[in-house]
CSV table of C-alpha atoms in Angstrom, one decimal:
chain,number,residue,atom,x,y,z
A,1,MET,CA,19.4,-145.7,175.1
A,2,SER,CA,16.9,-143.3,177.0
A,3,ALA,CA,13.3,-143.2,176.3
A,4,PRO,CA,12.1,-140.4,173.9
A,5,LYS,CA,10.6,-137.3,175.6
A,6,LYS,CA,6.7,-136.9,175.4
A,7,ALA,CA,5.9,-133.9,173.3
A,8,LYS,CA,4.7,-131.3,175.5
A,9,HIS,CA,1.1,-130.0,174.9
A,10,VAL,CA,0.7,-126.3,174.0
A,11,ASP,CA,-0.8,-124.2,176.8
A,12,GLN,CA,-4.6,-124.3,177.0
A,13,PHE,CA,-4.8,-120.6,176.2
A,14,THR,CA,-3.3,-121.3,172.8
A,15,ALA,CA,-5.2,-124.5,172.4
A,16,LEU,CA,-8.5,-122.9,173.4
A,17,GLY,CA,-7.9,-120.1,171.0
A,18,LYS,CA,-7.8,-122.5,168.1
A,19,LEU,CA,-11.4,-123.7,169.0
A,20,THR,CA,-13.0,-120.6,170.3
A,21,THR,CA,-12.6,-116.7,169.8
A,22,LEU,CA,-11.1,-115.5,173.1
A,23,VAL,CA,-12.3,-112.3,174.5
A,24,CYS,CA,-10.7,-110.4,177.5
A,25,ASP,CA,-13.3,-109.3,180.1
A,26,THR,CA,-11.7,-106.2,181.7
A,27,GLY,CA,-11.3,-102.3,181.6
A,28,ASP,CA,-7.5,-102.8,182.2
A,29,VAL,CA,-6.1,-101.8,178.9
A,30,GLU,CA,-2.5,-103.0,179.8
A,31,ALA,CA,-3.9,-106.3,180.6
A,32,ILE,CA,-5.5,-106.6,177.1
A,33,LYS,CA,-2.2,-105.5,175.6
A,34,ARG,CA,-0.4,-108.4,177.4
A,35,LEU,CA,-3.0,-111.0,176.6
A,36,LYS,CA,-3.7,-110.1,172.9
A,37,PRO,CA,-7.4,-111.4,172.7
A,38,THR,CA,-9.5,-111.0,169.6
A,39,ASP,CA,-12.3,-109.0,171.3
A,40,ALA,CA,-12.8,-107.3,174.7
A,41,THR,CA,-15.9,-106.6,176.8
A,42,THR,CA,-16.3,-104.0,179.5
A,43,ASN,CA,-19.1,-103.2,181.9
A,44,PRO,CA,-19.7,-100.5,184.6
A,45,SER,CA,-18.0,-102.5,187.4
A,46,LEU,CA,-14.9,-103.0,185.3
A,47,ILE,CA,-14.9,-99.2,184.1
A,48,PHE,CA,-15.2,-98.1,187.8
A,49,LYS,CA,-12.3,-100.3,188.8
A,50,ALA,CA,-10.1,-99.1,185.9
A,51,ALA,CA,-11.0,-95.4,186.2
A,52,SER,CA,-9.8,-95.5,189.8
A,53,LEU,CA,-6.1,-96.5,188.6
A,54,PRO,CA,-3.7,-93.7,188.1
A,55,GLN,CA,-2.6,-95.0,184.6
A,56,TYR,CA,-6.0,-94.1,183.2
A,57,LEU,CA,-6.3,-90.7,184.7
A,58,SER,CA,-5.9,-89.2,181.1
A,59,LEU,CA,-9.0,-90.9,180.0
A,60,VAL,CA,-11.0,-89.7,182.9
A,61,ASN,CA,-9.6,-86.2,182.4
A,62,ASP,CA,-10.6,-86.1,178.7
A,63,ALA,CA,-14.1,-87.3,179.7
A,64,VAL,CA,-14.5,-84.6,182.3
A,65,ALA,CA,-13.2,-81.9,179.8
A,66,TYR,CA,-15.7,-83.1,177.3
A,67,GLY,CA,-18.6,-82.7,179.7
A,68,LYS,CA,-17.4,-79.3,180.9
A,69,ALA,CA,-17.4,-78.1,177.4
A,70,LEU,CA,-21.0,-79.0,176.7
A,71,PRO,CA,-23.4,-76.0,176.3
A,72,ALA,CA,-24.8,-74.4,179.3
A,73,SER,CA,-28.4,-75.5,178.2
A,74,HIS,CA,-27.4,-79.0,179.6
A,75,SER,CA,-28.8,-79.8,183.0
A,76,ASP,CA,-26.2,-81.1,185.5
A,77,SER,CA,-27.9,-84.8,185.1
A,78,GLU,CA,-27.6,-84.4,181.4
A,79,ARG,CA,-24.0,-83.1,181.5
A,80,LEU,CA,-23.1,-86.1,183.9
A,81,ALA,CA,-24.7,-88.7,181.8
A,82,ALA,CA,-23.0,-87.5,178.6
A,83,THR,CA,-19.6,-87.4,180.6
A,84,MET,CA,-20.2,-91.0,181.7
A,85,ASP,CA,-20.9,-92.2,178.2
A,86,ARG,CA,-17.8,-90.4,176.9
A,87,LEU,CA,-15.7,-92.1,179.7
A,88,ALA,CA,-16.9,-95.5,178.6
A,89,VAL,CA,-16.1,-94.6,175.0
A,90,ASN,CA,-12.6,-93.3,175.9
A,91,PHE,CA,-11.9,-96.7,177.4
A,92,GLY,CA,-13.5,-98.6,174.4
A,93,ALA,CA,-11.5,-96.4,172.0
A,94,GLU,CA,-8.2,-97.3,173.7
A,95,ILE,CA,-9.1,-101.0,173.5
A,96,THR,CA,-9.9,-100.6,169.8
A,97,LYS,CA,-6.3,-99.8,169.2
A,98,ILE,CA,-5.3,-103.2,170.7
A,99,VAL,CA,-7.9,-105.9,169.6
A,100,PRO,CA,-8.7,-106.5,166.1
A,101,GLY,CA,-12.3,-107.5,166.7
A,102,TYR,CA,-15.3,-106.2,168.7
A,103,VAL,CA,-15.2,-104.0,171.8
A,104,SER,CA,-18.5,-104.0,173.9
A,105,THR,CA,-19.7,-100.8,175.6
A,106,GLU,CA,-22.5,-101.0,178.0
A,107,VAL,CA,-25.6,-98.6,178.1
A,108,ASP,CA,-26.5,-97.4,181.7
A,109,ALA,CA,-28.0,-100.4,183.4
A,110,ARG,CA,-30.6,-98.2,185.1
A,111,LEU,CA,-32.2,-97.9,181.6
A,112,SER,CA,-32.6,-101.8,181.4
A,113,TYR,CA,-36.5,-101.4,181.4
A,114,ASP,CA,-36.7,-98.2,179.1
A,115,LYS,CA,-36.4,-99.1,175.6
A,116,ASP,CA,-36.5,-95.6,174.2
A,117,GLU,CA,-33.9,-94.2,176.5
A,118,THR,CA,-31.6,-97.1,175.8
A,119,LEU,CA,-31.9,-96.4,172.2
A,120,LYS,CA,-31.0,-92.6,172.9
A,121,ARG,CA,-28.0,-93.5,174.8
A,122,ALA,CA,-26.9,-96.4,172.5
A,123,ARG,CA,-27.1,-93.9,169.4
A,124,ARG,CA,-25.0,-91.3,171.4
A,125,ILE,CA,-22.4,-93.8,172.3
A,126,ILE,CA,-22.1,-94.8,168.5
A,127,GLY,CA,-22.0,-91.1,167.7
A,128,MET,CA,-19.0,-90.4,170.2
A,129,TYR,CA,-17.2,-93.4,168.7
A,130,LYS,CA,-17.8,-91.8,165.1
A,131,GLU,CA,-16.2,-88.6,166.4
A,132,LEU,CA,-13.1,-90.5,167.4
A,133,GLY,CA,-12.8,-92.1,164.0
A,134,ILE,CA,-14.1,-95.6,165.0
A,135,SER,CA,-16.6,-97.4,163.0
A,136,LYS,CA,-19.7,-98.7,164.5
A,137,ASP,CA,-18.7,-102.1,163.0
A,138,ARG,CA,-16.2,-102.4,165.7
A,139,ILE,CA,-18.5,-101.8,168.5
A,140,LEU,CA,-21.0,-104.0,170.3
A,141,ILE,CA,-23.7,-102.1,172.3
A,142,LYS,CA,-24.2,-104.0,175.5
A,143,ILE,CA,-27.7,-104.1,176.9
A,144,ALA,CA,-29.2,-106.2,179.8
A,145,SER,CA,-31.6,-109.0,178.5
A,146,THR,CA,-34.8,-107.7,179.6
A,147,TRP,CA,-37.7,-107.7,177.3
A,148,GLU,CA,-37.3,-103.8,176.9
A,149,GLY,CA,-33.4,-104.2,176.2
A,150,ILE,CA,-34.0,-107.1,173.7
A,151,LYS,CA,-36.6,-104.8,171.9
A,152,ALA,CA,-34.0,-102.0,171.9
A,153,ALA,CA,-31.4,-104.4,170.4
A,154,GLU,CA,-33.8,-105.3,167.7
A,155,ALA,CA,-34.2,-101.6,166.8
A,156,LEU,CA,-30.5,-101.0,166.7
A,157,GLU,CA,-29.7,-104.0,164.7
A,158,GLN,CA,-32.1,-102.7,162.2
A,159,GLU,CA,-30.1,-99.5,162.0
A,160,GLY,CA,-27.0,-101.4,161.4
A,161,VAL,CA,-25.7,-101.1,165.1
A,162,LYS,CA,-24.4,-104.3,166.4
A,163,THR,CA,-25.5,-105.4,170.0
A,164,ASN,CA,-24.4,-107.6,172.9
A,165,LEU,CA,-27.2,-108.7,175.0
A,166,THR,CA,-25.9,-109.4,178.5
A,167,LEU,CA,-27.1,-110.6,182.0
A,168,LEU,CA,-28.5,-113.5,180.0
A,169,PHE,CA,-29.5,-116.6,182.3
A,170,SER,CA,-32.0,-118.5,180.5
A,171,LEU,CA,-33.1,-120.2,177.2
A,172,ALA,CA,-36.1,-117.9,177.1
A,173,GLN,CA,-33.9,-114.9,177.0
A,174,ALA,CA,-31.6,-116.4,174.3
A,175,VAL,CA,-34.5,-117.3,172.2
A,176,ALA,CA,-35.9,-113.8,172.3
A,177,ALA,CA,-32.4,-112.4,171.6
A,178,ALA,CA,-31.9,-114.5,168.5
A,179,GLU,CA,-35.4,-113.6,167.3
A,180,ALA,CA,-34.5,-110.0,167.6
A,181,GLY,CA,-31.4,-110.5,165.5
A,182,ALA,CA,-28.8,-109.6,168.2
A,183,THR,CA,-25.2,-110.0,167.0
A,184,LEU,CA,-24.2,-111.6,170.2
A,185,ILE,CA,-25.4,-112.8,173.5
A,186,SER,CA,-23.4,-113.1,176.8
A,187,PRO,CA,-24.9,-116.1,178.8
A,188,PHE,CA,-23.5,-116.0,182.4
A,189,VAL,CA,-22.0,-119.2,183.7
A,190,GLY,CA,-20.6,-118.5,187.2
A,191,ARG,CA,-23.5,-116.4,188.3
A,192,ILE,CA,-25.9,-119.3,187.6
A,193,LEU,CA,-23.6,-121.6,189.5
A,194,ASP,CA,-23.7,-119.1,192.4
A,195,TRP,CA,-27.5,-119.2,192.5
A,196,TRP,CA,-27.6,-123.1,192.4
A,197,LYS,CA,-25.0,-123.3,195.0
A,198,LYS,CA,-26.9,-121.1,197.4
A,199,GLU,CA,-30.2,-122.7,196.6
A,200,THR,CA,-29.2,-126.3,197.0
A,201,GLY,CA,-26.1,-126.3,199.2
A,202,LYS,CA,-24.3,-128.5,196.7
A,203,THR,CA,-20.8,-127.7,195.6
A,204,PHE,CA,-21.0,-128.7,191.8
A,205,ALA,CA,-17.4,-129.5,191.9
A,206,ASP,CA,-17.4,-131.1,188.4
A,207,ALA,CA,-17.8,-128.8,185.4
A,208,GLU,CA,-20.1,-131.5,183.8
A,209,GLU,CA,-22.6,-131.0,186.6
A,210,ASP,CA,-22.3,-127.1,186.6
A,211,PRO,CA,-25.7,-125.7,185.9
A,212,GLY,CA,-24.0,-122.7,184.2
A,213,VAL,CA,-22.0,-124.7,181.8
A,214,GLN,CA,-25.2,-126.8,181.2
A,215,SER,CA,-27.2,-123.6,180.3
A,216,VAL,CA,-24.7,-122.4,177.8
A,217,ARG,CA,-24.4,-125.9,176.1
A,218,GLN,CA,-28.2,-125.9,175.7
A,219,ILE,CA,-28.3,-122.3,174.3
A,220,TYR,CA,-25.4,-123.1,172.0
A,221,GLY,CA,-27.2,-126.4,170.8
A,222,TYR,CA,-30.4,-124.6,170.3
A,223,TYR,CA,-28.8,-121.8,168.1
A,224,LYS,CA,-26.9,-124.3,165.9
A,225,LYS,CA,-29.9,-126.6,165.6
A,226,TYR,CA,-32.1,-124.1,164.3
A,227,GLY,CA,-29.6,-122.1,162.3
A,228,TYR,CA,-29.5,-118.7,164.2
A,229,GLU,CA,-26.4,-116.6,163.5
A,230,THR,CA,-26.4,-114.8,166.9
A,231,ILE,CA,-23.0,-115.5,168.5
A,232,VAL,CA,-22.8,-117.3,171.8
A,233,MET,CA,-20.2,-115.8,174.1
A,234,GLY,CA,-20.0,-117.6,177.5
A,235,ALA,CA,-19.2,-115.1,180.2
A,236,SER,CA,-18.9,-114.8,184.1
A,237,PHE,CA,-16.6,-117.8,184.8
A,238,ARG,CA,-15.8,-118.9,188.3
A,239,ASN,CA,-12.9,-121.4,187.5
A,240,LYS,CA,-10.9,-122.7,184.6
A,241,GLY,CA,-13.0,-125.9,184.5
A,242,GLU,CA,-16.1,-124.0,183.5
A,243,ILE,CA,-14.1,-122.5,180.5
A,244,THR,CA,-12.5,-125.9,179.2
A,245,ALA,CA,-16.0,-127.4,179.5
A,246,LEU,CA,-17.2,-125.0,176.9
A,247,ALA,CA,-14.3,-125.4,174.4
A,248,GLY,CA,-15.6,-124.8,170.9
A,249,CYS,CA,-18.2,-122.2,172.0
A,250,ASP,CA,-18.4,-119.2,169.5
A,251,ARG,CA,-16.6,-116.9,171.9
A,252,LEU,CA,-15.7,-117.0,175.5
A,253,THR,CA,-15.2,-113.7,177.5
A,254,ILE,CA,-12.6,-114.3,180.3
A,255,SER,CA,-11.1,-112.4,183.1
A,256,PRO,CA,-7.2,-111.7,182.9
A,257,GLY,CA,-6.6,-113.9,185.9
A,258,LEU,CA,-8.4,-116.9,184.3
A,259,LEU,CA,-6.6,-116.3,180.9
A,260,ASP,CA,-3.4,-116.5,182.8
A,261,GLU,CA,-4.4,-119.8,184.5
A,262,LEU,CA,-5.0,-121.1,180.9
A,263,LYS,CA,-1.6,-120.0,179.7
A,264,ASP,CA,0.0,-121.7,182.6
A,265,CYS,CA,-1.7,-125.0,182.0
A,266,HIS,CA,-0.5,-127.6,179.4
A,267,ASP,CA,-3.1,-130.3,179.9
A,268,PRO,CA,-4.8,-131.5,176.7
A,269,LEU,CA,-7.9,-129.4,175.7
A,270,PRO,CA,-10.5,-131.4,173.6
A,271,ARG,CA,-13.3,-129.7,171.7
A,272,VAL,CA,-16.6,-130.0,173.6
A,273,LEU,CA,-19.1,-128.0,171.6
A,274,GLU,CA,-19.5,-128.6,167.9
A,275,ALA,CA,-22.2,-126.9,165.6
A,276,SER,CA,-22.6,-130.2,163.6
A,277,LYS,CA,-23.5,-132.1,166.7
A,278,ALA,CA,-26.1,-129.5,168.0
A,279,ALA,CA,-29.2,-131.6,167.6
A,280,ALA,CA,-27.7,-133.9,170.2
A,281,VAL,CA,-27.2,-131.0,172.6
A,282,TYR,CA,-30.6,-129.6,172.4
A,283,GLY,CA,-33.4,-132.2,172.0
A,284,GLY,CA,-36.4,-129.8,172.7
A,285,PRO,CA,-38.8,-128.1,170.3
A,286,LYS,CA,-38.3,-124.8,168.6
A,287,LEU,CA,-39.6,-121.8,170.7
A,288,HIS,CA,-41.1,-118.5,170.0
A,289,MET,CA,-40.9,-115.7,172.4
A,290,ASN,CA,-43.5,-112.9,172.1
A,291,GLU,CA,-43.7,-110.5,175.2
A,292,LYS,CA,-46.2,-112.6,177.1
A,293,ALA,CA,-44.4,-115.9,176.5
A,294,PHE,CA,-41.2,-114.2,177.6
A,295,ARG,CA,-42.4,-112.8,180.8
A,296,PHE,CA,-44.1,-115.9,181.7
A,297,ALA,CA,-41.0,-118.1,181.1
A,298,MET,CA,-38.9,-115.6,183.2
A,299,ASN,CA,-41.5,-115.7,186.0
A,300,ALA,CA,-41.3,-119.6,186.0
A,301,ASP,CA,-37.4,-119.3,186.2
A,302,ALA,CA,-36.7,-118.1,189.6
A,303,MET,CA,-32.8,-118.2,189.0
A,304,ALA,CA,-33.0,-116.1,185.8
A,305,THR,CA,-35.4,-113.7,187.4
A,306,ASP,CA,-33.2,-113.3,190.5
A,307,LYS,CA,-29.8,-113.1,188.8
A,308,LEU,CA,-31.1,-110.6,186.1
A,309,ALA,CA,-32.4,-108.2,188.8
A,310,GLU,CA,-29.3,-108.7,190.9
A,311,GLY,CA,-27.0,-108.0,188.0
A,312,ILE,CA,-28.9,-104.7,187.0
A,313,ARG,CA,-28.7,-103.6,190.6
A,314,GLY,CA,-25.0,-104.4,190.9
A,315,PHE,CA,-24.2,-102.6,187.8
A,316,ALA,CA,-26.3,-99.7,188.8
A,317,ALA,CA,-24.6,-99.5,192.2
A,318,ASP,CA,-21.2,-99.2,190.4
A,319,ILE,CA,-22.4,-96.6,187.9
A,320,GLU,CA,-23.5,-94.5,190.9
A,321,LYS,CA,-20.0,-94.9,192.6
A,322,LEU,CA,-18.4,-93.8,189.3
A,323,GLU,CA,-20.8,-91.0,188.9
A,324,ALA,CA,-20.2,-89.6,192.3
A,325,MET,CA,-16.4,-89.5,191.4
A,326,ILE,CA,-17.1,-87.8,188.0
A,327,ALA,CA,-19.7,-85.3,189.4
A,328,LYS,CA,-17.1,-84.2,191.9
A,329,ARG,CA,-14.6,-83.5,188.9
A,330,LEU,CA,-17.3,-81.7,186.9
A,331,GLY,CA,-18.0,-79.4,189.9
A,332,GLU,CA,-14.4,-78.3,190.0
A,333,HIS,CA,-13.4,-74.9,188.4
């Protein structure tokens, strides 16, 4: 009599989806349709990549038509900025038809140190979604986790607009975001790993040693220990191991390629993070972040300071590439 076959584990995508809300990190609408995540996030780099693809030409055309139809009183720069916002909203609107949860849309990263302009652009983005019949409850306004960005998020949350504080690399940023009442934060895992690899020359082959994984675990523990409702959504993954090492985190936003890797793997996937065990994860004191404490903590954290600045520069560069493409189209008659 042959031995009974061992039961095959479900794939890790399915298993992780039972522990954590899965989010797709892409501007590729077709990939989102295929993977069926709960939420989706975009950023300028992802929108630039997607806007260059022929299947999304109609979304670009609509944004250009919107910009051209604006009153003549708009300066060229105002017209371009409004067209860029409309393009981001067009992609977001398509994504809301596919995912049941939140869609994150990012404010121009070049405004990361300007609270008032960030607020103006965020309100306009929400207004554009409203024009398309999409409730603000479906949208997370994505803002870099500078002090000014966190204060803008605080004001938006008080207006009933939900926010996603991104480019987050430190507990100081996470504490300030929670105290501001942000709906969600996006702590970056892979970019933290990148910095420490470069700084130390170590490979950090094991996810348990990965400084990015450790950072998100610390933030998750802090939030659960002190009862903050702000959602922790790990982001910026370099490999599948970083993802599985955070199983149980509130949300994880993952690129289509890594989501496919999870689908193809049938290894067991245990829960790692649990709200009820948060005190053991974070053993430090409760912190408070006013502006002086925040700036000093960031100054003391070379990694967080470097990666925040680098991230803003990178998003700004991709915005400028996309602007060049859109400005050319706006100039056509």
